[in-house]
Coordinates of C-alpha atoms in Angstrom, one line a residue:
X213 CA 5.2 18.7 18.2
X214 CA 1.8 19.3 16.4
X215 CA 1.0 22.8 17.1
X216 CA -2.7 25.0 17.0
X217 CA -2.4 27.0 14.5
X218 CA -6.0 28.0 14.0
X219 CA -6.2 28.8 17.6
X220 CA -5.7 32.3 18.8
X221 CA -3.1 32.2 21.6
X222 CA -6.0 32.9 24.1
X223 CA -8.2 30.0 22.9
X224 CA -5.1 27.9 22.8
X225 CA -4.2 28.9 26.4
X226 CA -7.8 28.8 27.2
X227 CA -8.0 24.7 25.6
X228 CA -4.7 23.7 27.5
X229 CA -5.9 25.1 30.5
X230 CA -9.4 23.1 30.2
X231 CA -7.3 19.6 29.0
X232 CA -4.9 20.2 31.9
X233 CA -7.8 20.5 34.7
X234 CA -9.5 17.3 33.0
X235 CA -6.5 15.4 33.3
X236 CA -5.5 16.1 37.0
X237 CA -8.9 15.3 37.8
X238 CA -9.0 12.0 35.8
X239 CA -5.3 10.5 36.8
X240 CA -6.2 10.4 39.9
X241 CA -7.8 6.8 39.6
X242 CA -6.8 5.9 36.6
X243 CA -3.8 5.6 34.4
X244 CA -3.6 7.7 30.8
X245 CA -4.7 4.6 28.6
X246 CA -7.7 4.9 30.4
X247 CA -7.8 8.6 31.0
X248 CA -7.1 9.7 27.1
X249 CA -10.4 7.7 26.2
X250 CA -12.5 9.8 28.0
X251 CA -11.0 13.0 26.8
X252 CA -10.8 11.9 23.0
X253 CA -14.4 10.1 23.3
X254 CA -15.9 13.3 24.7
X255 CA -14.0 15.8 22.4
X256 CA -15.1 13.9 19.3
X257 CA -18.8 13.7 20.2
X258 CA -18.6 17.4 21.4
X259 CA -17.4 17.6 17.1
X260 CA -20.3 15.5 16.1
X261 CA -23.1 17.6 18.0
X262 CA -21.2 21.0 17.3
X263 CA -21.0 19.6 13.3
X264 CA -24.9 19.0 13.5
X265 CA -25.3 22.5 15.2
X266 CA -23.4 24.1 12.2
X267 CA -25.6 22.5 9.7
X268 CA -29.3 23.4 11.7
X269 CA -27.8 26.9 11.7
X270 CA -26.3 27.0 8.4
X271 CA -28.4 24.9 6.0
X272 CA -32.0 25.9 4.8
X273 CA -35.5 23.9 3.8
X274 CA -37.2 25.0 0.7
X275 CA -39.9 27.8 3.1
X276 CA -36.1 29.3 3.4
X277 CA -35.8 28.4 7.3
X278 CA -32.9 27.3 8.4
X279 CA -33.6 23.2 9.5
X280 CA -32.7 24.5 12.7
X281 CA -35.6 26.9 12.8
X282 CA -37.9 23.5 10.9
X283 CA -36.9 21.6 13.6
X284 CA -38.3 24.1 16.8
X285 CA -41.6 24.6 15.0
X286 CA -42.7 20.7 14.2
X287 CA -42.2 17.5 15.3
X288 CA -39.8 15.2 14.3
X289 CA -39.8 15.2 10.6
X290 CA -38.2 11.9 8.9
X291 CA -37.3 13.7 6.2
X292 CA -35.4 16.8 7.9
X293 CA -34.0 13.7 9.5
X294 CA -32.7 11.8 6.5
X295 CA -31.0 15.4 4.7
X296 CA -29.4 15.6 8.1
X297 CA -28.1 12.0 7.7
X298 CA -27.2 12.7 4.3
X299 CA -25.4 15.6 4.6
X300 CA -23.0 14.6 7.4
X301 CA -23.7 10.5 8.0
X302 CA -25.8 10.5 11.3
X303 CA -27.9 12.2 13.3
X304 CA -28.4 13.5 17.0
X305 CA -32.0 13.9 18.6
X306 CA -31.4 18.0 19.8
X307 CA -31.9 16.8 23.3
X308 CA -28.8 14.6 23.1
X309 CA -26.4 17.3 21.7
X310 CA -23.7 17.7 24.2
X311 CA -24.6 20.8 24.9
X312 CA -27.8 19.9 25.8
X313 CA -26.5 17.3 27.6
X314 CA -24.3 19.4 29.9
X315 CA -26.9 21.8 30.7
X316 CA -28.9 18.7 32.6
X317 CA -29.4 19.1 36.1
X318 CA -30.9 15.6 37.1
X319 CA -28.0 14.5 39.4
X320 CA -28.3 10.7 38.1
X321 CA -29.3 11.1 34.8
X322 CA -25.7 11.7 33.2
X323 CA -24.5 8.4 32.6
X324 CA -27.4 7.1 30.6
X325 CA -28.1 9.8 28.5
X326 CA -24.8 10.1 27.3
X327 CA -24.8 5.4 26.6
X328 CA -28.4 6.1 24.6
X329 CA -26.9 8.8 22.7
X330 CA -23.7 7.3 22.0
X331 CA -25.9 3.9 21.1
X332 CA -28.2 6.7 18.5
X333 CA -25.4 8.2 16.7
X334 CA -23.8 4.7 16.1
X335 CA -27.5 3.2 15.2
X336 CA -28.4 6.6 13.1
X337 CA -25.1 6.3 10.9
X338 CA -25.0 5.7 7.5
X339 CA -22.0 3.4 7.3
X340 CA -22.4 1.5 10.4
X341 CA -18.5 0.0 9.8
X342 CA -17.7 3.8 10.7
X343 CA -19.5 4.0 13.8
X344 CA -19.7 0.4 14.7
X345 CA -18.1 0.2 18.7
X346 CA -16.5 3.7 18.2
X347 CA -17.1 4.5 21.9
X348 CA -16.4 1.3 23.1
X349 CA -13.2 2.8 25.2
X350 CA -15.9 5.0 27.4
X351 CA -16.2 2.8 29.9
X352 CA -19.3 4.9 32.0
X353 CA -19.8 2.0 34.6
X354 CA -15.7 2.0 35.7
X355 CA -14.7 2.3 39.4
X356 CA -12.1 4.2 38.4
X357 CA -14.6 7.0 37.6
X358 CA -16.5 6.3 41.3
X359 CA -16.8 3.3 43.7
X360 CA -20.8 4.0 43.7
X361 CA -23.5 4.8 40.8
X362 CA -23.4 8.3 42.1
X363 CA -19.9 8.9 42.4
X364 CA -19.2 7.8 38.9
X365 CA -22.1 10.0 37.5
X366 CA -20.4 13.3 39.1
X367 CA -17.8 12.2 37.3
X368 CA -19.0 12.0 34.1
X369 CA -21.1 15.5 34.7
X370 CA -17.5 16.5 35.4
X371 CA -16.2 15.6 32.4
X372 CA -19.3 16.4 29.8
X373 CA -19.5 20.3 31.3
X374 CA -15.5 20.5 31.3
X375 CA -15.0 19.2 27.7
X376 CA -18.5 20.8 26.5
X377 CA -16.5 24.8 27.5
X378 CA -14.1 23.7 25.5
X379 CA -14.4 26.7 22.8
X380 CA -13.1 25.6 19.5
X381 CA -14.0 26.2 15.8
X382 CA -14.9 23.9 14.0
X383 CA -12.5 23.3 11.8
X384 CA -10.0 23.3 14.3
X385 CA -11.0 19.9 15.8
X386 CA -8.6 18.1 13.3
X387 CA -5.4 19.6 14.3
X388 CA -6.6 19.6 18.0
X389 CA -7.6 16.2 17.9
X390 CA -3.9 15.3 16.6
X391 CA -2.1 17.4 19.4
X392 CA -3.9 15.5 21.7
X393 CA -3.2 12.1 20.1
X394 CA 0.4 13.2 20.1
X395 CA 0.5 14.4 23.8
X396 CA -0.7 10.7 25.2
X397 CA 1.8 9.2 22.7
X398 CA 4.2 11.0 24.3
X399 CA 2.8 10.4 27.7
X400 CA 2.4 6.6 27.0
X401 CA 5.5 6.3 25.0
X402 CA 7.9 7.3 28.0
X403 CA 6.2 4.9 29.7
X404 CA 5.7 1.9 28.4
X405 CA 8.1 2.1 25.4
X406 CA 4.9 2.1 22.9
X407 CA 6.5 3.5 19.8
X408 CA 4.4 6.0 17.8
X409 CA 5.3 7.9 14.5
X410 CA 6.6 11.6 15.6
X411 CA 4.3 13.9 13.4
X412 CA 7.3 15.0 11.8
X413 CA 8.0 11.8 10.4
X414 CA 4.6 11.3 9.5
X415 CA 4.4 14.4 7.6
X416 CA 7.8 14.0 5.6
X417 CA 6.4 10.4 4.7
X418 CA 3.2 11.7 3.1
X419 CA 5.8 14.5 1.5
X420 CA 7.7 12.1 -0.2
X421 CA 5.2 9.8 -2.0
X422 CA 3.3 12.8 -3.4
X423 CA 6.0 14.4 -5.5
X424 CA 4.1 13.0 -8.8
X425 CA 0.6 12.4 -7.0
X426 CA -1.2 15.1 -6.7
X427 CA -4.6 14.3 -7.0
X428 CA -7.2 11.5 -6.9
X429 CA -4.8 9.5 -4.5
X430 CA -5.7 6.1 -3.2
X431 CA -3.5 5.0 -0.3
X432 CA -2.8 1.9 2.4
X433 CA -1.1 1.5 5.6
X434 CA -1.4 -2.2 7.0
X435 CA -0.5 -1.1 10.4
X436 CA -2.0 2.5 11.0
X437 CA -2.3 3.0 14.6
X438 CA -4.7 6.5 15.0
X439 CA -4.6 6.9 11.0
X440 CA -2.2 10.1 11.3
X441 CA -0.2 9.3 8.2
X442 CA -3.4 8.5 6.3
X443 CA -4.3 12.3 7.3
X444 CA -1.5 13.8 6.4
X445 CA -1.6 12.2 2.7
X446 CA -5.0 13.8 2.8
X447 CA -3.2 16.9 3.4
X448 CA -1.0 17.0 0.5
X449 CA -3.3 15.9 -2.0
X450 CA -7.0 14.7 -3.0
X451 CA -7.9 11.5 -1.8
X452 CA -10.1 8.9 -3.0
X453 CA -9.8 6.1 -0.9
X454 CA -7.7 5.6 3.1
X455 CA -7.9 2.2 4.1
X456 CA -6.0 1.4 7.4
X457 CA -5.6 -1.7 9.5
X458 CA -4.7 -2.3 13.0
X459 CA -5.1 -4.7 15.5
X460 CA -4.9 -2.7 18.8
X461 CA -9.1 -1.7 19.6
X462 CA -8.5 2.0 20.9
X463 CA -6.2 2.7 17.5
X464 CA -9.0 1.0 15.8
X465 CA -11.2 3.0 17.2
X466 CA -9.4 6.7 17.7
X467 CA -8.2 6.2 13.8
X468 CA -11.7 6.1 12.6
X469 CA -12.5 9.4 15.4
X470 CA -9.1 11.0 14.1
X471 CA -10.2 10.5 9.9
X472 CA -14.0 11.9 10.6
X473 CA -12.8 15.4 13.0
X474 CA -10.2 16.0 10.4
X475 CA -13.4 16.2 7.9
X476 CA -12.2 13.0 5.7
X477 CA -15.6 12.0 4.0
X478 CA -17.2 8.8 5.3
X479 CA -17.0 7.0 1.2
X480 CA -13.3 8.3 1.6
X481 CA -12.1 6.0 4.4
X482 CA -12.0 2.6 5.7
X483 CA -10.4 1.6 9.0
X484 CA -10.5 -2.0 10.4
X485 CA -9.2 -3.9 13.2
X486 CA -7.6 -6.7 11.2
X487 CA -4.0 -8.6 11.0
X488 CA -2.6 -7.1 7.8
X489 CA -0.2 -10.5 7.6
X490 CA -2.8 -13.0 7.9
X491 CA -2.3 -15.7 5.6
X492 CA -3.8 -14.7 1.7
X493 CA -4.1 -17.6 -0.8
X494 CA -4.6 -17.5 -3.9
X495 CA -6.8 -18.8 -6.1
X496 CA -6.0 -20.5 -9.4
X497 CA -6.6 -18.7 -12.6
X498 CA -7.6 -15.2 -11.1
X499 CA -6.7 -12.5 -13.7
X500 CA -4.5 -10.2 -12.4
X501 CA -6.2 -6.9 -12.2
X502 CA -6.4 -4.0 -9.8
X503 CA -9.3 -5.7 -7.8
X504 CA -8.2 -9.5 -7.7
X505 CA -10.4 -11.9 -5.7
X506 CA -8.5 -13.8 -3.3
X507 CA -9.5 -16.7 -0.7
X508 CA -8.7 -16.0 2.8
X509 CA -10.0 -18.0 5.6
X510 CA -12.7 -19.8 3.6
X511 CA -14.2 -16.2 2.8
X512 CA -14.1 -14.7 -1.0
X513 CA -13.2 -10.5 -0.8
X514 CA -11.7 -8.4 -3.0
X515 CA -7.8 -7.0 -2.5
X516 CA -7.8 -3.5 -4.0
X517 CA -4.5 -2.2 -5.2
X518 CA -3.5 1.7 -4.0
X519 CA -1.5 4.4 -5.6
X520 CA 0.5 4.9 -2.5
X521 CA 1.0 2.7 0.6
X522 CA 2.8 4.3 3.6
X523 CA 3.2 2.5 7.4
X524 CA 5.8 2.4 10.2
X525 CA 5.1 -0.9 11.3
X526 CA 5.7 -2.1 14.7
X527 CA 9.9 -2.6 15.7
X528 CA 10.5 -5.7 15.9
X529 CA 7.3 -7.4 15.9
X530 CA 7.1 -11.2 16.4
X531 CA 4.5 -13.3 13.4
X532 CA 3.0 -16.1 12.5
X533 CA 5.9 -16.5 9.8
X534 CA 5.6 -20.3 9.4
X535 CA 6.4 -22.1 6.3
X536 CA 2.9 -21.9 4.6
X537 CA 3.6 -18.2 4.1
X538 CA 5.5 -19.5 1.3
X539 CA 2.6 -20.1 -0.7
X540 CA 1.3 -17.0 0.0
X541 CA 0.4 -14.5 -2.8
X542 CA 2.4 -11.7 -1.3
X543 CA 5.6 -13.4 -0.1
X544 CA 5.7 -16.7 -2.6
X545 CA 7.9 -15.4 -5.5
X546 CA 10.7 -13.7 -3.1
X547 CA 11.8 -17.3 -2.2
X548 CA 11.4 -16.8 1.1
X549 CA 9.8 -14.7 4.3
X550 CA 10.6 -12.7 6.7
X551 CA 11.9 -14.6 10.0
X552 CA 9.3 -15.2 13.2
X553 CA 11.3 -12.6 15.2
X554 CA 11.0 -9.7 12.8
X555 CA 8.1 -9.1 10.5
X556 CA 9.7 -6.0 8.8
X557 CA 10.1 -7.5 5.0
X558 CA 6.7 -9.1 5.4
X559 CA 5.3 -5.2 6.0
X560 CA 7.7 -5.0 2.9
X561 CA 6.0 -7.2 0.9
X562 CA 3.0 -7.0 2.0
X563 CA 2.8 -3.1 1.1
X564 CA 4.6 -3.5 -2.4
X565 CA 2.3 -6.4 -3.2
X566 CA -0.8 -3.6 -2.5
X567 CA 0.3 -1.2 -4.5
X568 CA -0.3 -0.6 -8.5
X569 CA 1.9 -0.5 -11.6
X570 CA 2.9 3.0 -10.7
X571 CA 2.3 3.4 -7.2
X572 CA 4.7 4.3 -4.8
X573 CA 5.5 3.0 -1.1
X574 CA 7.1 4.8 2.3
X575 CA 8.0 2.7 5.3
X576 CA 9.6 3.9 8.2
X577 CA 12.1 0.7 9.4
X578 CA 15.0 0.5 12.1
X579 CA 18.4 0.2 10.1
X580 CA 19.0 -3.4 11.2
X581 CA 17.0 -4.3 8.2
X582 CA 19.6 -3.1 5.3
X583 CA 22.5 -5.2 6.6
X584 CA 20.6 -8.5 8.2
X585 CA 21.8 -11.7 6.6
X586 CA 19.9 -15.2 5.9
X587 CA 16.1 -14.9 4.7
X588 CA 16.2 -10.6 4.7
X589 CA 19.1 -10.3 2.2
X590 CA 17.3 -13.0 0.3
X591 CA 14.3 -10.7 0.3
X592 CA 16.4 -7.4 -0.5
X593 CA 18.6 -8.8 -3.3
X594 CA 15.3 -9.9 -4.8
X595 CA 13.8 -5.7 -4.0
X596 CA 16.8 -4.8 -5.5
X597 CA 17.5 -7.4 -8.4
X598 CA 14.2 -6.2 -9.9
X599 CA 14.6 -2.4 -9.3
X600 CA 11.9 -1.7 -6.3
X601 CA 14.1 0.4 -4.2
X602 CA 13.6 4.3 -4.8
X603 CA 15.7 5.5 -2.2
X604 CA 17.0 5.2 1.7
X605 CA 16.8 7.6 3.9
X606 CA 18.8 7.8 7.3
X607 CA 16.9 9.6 9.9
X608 CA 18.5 11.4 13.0
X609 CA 18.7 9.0 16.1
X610 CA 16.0 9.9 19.2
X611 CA 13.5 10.5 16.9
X612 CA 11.0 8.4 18.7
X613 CA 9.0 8.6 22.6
X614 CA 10.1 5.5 23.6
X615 CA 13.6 4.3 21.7
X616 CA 16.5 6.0 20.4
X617 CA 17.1 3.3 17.9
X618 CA 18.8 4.1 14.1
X619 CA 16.1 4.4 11.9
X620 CA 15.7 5.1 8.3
X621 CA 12.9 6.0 5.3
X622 CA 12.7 3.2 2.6
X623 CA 10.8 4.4 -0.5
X624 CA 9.9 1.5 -2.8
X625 CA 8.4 1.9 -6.7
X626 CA 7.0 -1.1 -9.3
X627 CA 8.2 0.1 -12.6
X628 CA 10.7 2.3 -12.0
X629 CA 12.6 4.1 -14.6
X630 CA 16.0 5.0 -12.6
X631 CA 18.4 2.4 -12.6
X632 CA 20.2 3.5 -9.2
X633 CA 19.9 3.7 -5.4
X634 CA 19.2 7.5 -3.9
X635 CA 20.5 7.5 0.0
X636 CA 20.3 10.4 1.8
X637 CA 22.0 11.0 5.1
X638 CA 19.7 13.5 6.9
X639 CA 21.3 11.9 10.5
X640 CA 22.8 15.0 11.3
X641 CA 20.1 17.6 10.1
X642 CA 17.5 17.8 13.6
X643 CA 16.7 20.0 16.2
X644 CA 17.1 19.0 20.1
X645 CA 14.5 19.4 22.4
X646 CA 14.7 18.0 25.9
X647 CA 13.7 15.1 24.9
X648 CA 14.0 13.6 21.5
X649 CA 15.1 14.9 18.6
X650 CA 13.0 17.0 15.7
X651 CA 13.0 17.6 12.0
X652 CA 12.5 21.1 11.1
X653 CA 10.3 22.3 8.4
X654 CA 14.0 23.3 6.6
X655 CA 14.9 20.2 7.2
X656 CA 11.9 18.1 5.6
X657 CA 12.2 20.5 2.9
X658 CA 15.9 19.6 2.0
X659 CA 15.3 15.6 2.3
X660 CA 12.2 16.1 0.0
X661 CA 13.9 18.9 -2.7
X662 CA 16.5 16.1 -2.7
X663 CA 14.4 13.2 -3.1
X664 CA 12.4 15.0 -5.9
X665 CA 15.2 16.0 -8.0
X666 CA 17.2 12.7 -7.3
X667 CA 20.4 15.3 -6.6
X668 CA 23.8 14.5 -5.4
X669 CA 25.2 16.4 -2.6
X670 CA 28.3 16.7 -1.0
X671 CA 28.4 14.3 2.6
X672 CA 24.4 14.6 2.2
X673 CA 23.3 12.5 -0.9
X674 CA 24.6 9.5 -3.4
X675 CA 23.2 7.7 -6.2
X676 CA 24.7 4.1 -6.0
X677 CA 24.9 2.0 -8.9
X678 CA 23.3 -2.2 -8.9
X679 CA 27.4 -2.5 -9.3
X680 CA 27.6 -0.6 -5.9
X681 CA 25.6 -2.3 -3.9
X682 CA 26.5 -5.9 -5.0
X683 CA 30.4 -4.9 -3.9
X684 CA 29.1 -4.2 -0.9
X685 CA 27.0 -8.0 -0.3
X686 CA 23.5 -5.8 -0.7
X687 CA 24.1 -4.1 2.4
X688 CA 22.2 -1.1 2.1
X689 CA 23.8 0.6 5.1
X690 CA 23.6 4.5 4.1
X691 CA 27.2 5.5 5.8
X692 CA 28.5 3.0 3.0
X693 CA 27.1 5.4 0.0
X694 CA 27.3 8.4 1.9
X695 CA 30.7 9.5 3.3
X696 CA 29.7 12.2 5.9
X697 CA 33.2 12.8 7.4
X698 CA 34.6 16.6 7.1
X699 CA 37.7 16.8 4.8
X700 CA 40.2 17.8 6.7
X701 CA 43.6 20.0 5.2
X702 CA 47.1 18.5 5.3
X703 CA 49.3 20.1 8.2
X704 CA 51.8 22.0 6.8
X705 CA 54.2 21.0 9.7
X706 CA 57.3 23.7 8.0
X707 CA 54.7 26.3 9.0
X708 CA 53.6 25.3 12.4
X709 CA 57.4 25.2 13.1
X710 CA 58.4 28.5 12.2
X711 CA 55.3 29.9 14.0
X712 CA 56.3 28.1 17.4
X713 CA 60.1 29.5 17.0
X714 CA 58.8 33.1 16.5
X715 CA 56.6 32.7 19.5
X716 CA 59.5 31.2 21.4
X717 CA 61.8 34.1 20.5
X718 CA 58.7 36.6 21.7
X719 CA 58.5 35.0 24.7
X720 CA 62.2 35.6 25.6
X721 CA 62.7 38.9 24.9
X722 CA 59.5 39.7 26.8
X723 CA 61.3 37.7 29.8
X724 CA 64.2 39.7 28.9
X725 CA 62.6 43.0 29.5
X726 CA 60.7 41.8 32.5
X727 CA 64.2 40.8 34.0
X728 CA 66.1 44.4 33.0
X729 CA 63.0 46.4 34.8
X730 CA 63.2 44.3 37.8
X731 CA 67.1 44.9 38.2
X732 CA 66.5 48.8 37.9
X733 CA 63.6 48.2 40.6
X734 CA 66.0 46.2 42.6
X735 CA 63.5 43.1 42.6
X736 CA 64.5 40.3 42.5
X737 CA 63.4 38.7 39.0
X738 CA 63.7 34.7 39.1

């Protein structure tokens, strides 16, 4: 579980405390789909007024006044306006600050102050694709909030003067933002078996593909939900470029909120709300470069290759896995696709066909897919035929909010210069909570020091041979490269023998002296 670690314990106790009150108040009508949009819609515009705040107090004009102090002593001045926009990508009239906002005592004023200032930040932006429906999810009209006008603005002043208490710095809004995210996964996982990455997991993956990139990193995830593993590679090393799809509209739009409170520069990331396995054709005679121009749906764009590409796509996912995908640029030299009932290869080969010469892949994937026959092993003995598999990883089972499925790490490279398999058994290596199961920091440590050093240990760690693999029909099943079963010592059955005589003979001559007392005791000893 994410923890606060910026947070004092009093703040953090102080935060919970605020977040549980919200929440009993909210789940009352609603259910936590609905609920969490409130809370993470208000929290992040509570970061872009208190980010605007820091800057009026912080940042000076050339008279040496702060643009705070520029602002209180003129009228609106486009060009205090347009350094503001420049320096952090929008802007928010003072009077629609959210602490401004809370402090409003007109009792039916709430819901459309905060719909115009949601409407200026998005229309102020500097990358509208950023902002572009971002609030969406705020539903201020809903009869959940109130059955009347009036009810649902008491709400909402509810919510803004709750949420606007909330004390946090301002570089703690990342970390608190991802608790939170992880909290409703939690919530929602339990209970409607939505699978979400564990943070854990999230964080080993970003671990893993930046052992040799270390700065200047561009990286993909065709299905990112809230953009968490995206984050974390931003965590580990510089970042150029985060591009993220996802279909679902909150993820869309909480992975754009989750990238901008975690301070990832608006040039630095780009989130949309696409089908990463629509159909891509080519067209003829395209050289093949790092930014190839490809025809999809009638429209010319540009497919960028990434120096990393990480994703757990969704468990068995149903696609559109017809027979034109055949012909597609991504899946056409593999022979054939993925089948309608599982899209995992198609992540696969979708992600290894978006990454560069050098670049490196992590997908998280449920085991089913090292051992499947028919159109997958024609897929893998392809991966494996032309040396794209880095290494497999076996993860402990309950990992996950929602399933306690198998699953495992697969780490793919283009050019690699090993010419064997690493698989790592890390099954066993996990802490129990009450619920699921937990890598430690010890034990993300060991699977990466591993990884890095491609090292062979004992019941942990093999490096299989091409030779290996094809003996075993390109099953990739880790148990078959990794024995994890305890040696035990031969029974030396002479010894266990003698020992039971000599107890034996112990025994009776204890009973012997028990019997001789009892006779001078005239008891009876039977």
């Amino acid at each position: 579980m994410p923890t606060l670690k910026k947070l004092d314990p009093k703040l953090k106790e102080e935060l919970e405390e605020k977040l549980r009150k919200t929440t009993d108040f909210l789940r009352l009508n609603m259910s936590v789909y609905e609920y969490k949009n409130y809370i993470l819609g208000l929290l992040f515009y509570k970061y872009l007024s208190e980010k605007q705040e820091d800057l009026l107090d912080n940042m000076t004009v050339d008279d040496g006044r702060t643009l705070k102090e520029a602002f209180s002593t003129s009228l609106i001045n486009k060009e205090l306006i347009h350094l503001i926009r420049t320096q952090i990508g929008y802007y928010i009239e003072p009077r629609f600050l959210l602490s401004e906002i809370a402090k409003n005592t007109e009792v039916d004023s709430y819901i459309t102050t905060l719909d115009i200032a949601f409407n200026n930040v998005i229309n102020s932006s500097i990358d509208r694709d950023d902002f572009e429906n971002i609030f969406n999810d705020i539903k201020l009209d809903s009869t959940k909030l109130g059955k009347t006008r009036k009810s649902q603005n008491k709400t909402i002043e509810i919510l803004i003067k709750e949420i606007s208490q909330v004390n946090l710095p301002l570089d703690a809004f990342g970390e608190t933002f991802d608790y939170l995210l992880d909290q409703f996964a939690r919530i929602i996982g339990r209970r409607a078996g939505h699978v979400t990455t564990p943070p854990e997991l999230s964080t080993l993956m970003a671990k893993l593909v930046t052992v040799d990139k270390k700065e200047d990193v561009s990286a993909y995830d065709p299905a990112c939900g809230v953009g968490s593993s995206l984050i974390d590679i931003a965590k580990e090393t510089t970042v150029t470029r985060l591009q993220g799809n996802d279909l679902n509209p909150s993820a869309y739009n909480h992975a754009r909120m989750n990238m901008i409170v975690n301070n990832i520069s608006f040039e630095a990331f780009d989130i949309k709300q696409k089908d990463s396995l629509e159909f891509m054709e080519e067209i003829p005679n395209m050289p093949d470069t790092h930014f190839v121009t490809y025809k999809r749906l009638n429209e010319n764009y540009i497919i960028e290759k990434f120096d990393i590409a990480v994703s757990q796509p969704p468990f068995g996912l149903r696609w559109n896995g017809d027979e034109r995908y055949l012909d597609d640029v991504r899946f056409k030299k593999y022979g054939a696709i993925a089948p309608k009932g599982r899209a995992d290869y198609a992540f696969i080969q979708d992600m290894l066909y978006h990454i560069k010469d050098d670049g490196v892949m992590a997908v998280i994937l449920q085991t089913g897919v090292l051992s499947r026959g028919l159109s997958e092993k024609t897929i893998r003995k392809y991966l494996l035929e032309n040396n794209y598999i880095d290494a497999i990883i076996r993860l402990p089972k309950n990992m996950f909010y929602a399933t306690a499925i198998p699953t495992i790490i697969m780490i793919l490279k283009k050019n690699r210069t090993d010419d064997d398999i690493l698989f790592i058994d890390a099954s066993d290596e996990y802490a129990k909570t009450r619920r699921q199961n937990k890598l430690r920091d010890k034990d993300i440590e060991k699977i990466v020091e591993t990884y890095k050093n491609r090292e062979e240990i004992e019941r942990y760690s093999h490096k299989a041979t091409i030779d290996e693999i094809k003996e075993n029909q390109y099953n990739l099943h880790v148990p078959r490269y990794v024995n994890t079963f305890e040696k035990i010592e031969p029974v030396d059955m002479n010894k266990v023998f003698q020992e039971d005589t000599k107890i034996t003979l112990e025994l009776e001559d204890i009973n012997q002296k028990i019997e001789d007392q009892c006779k001078k005791m005239n008891i009876n000893f039977k």
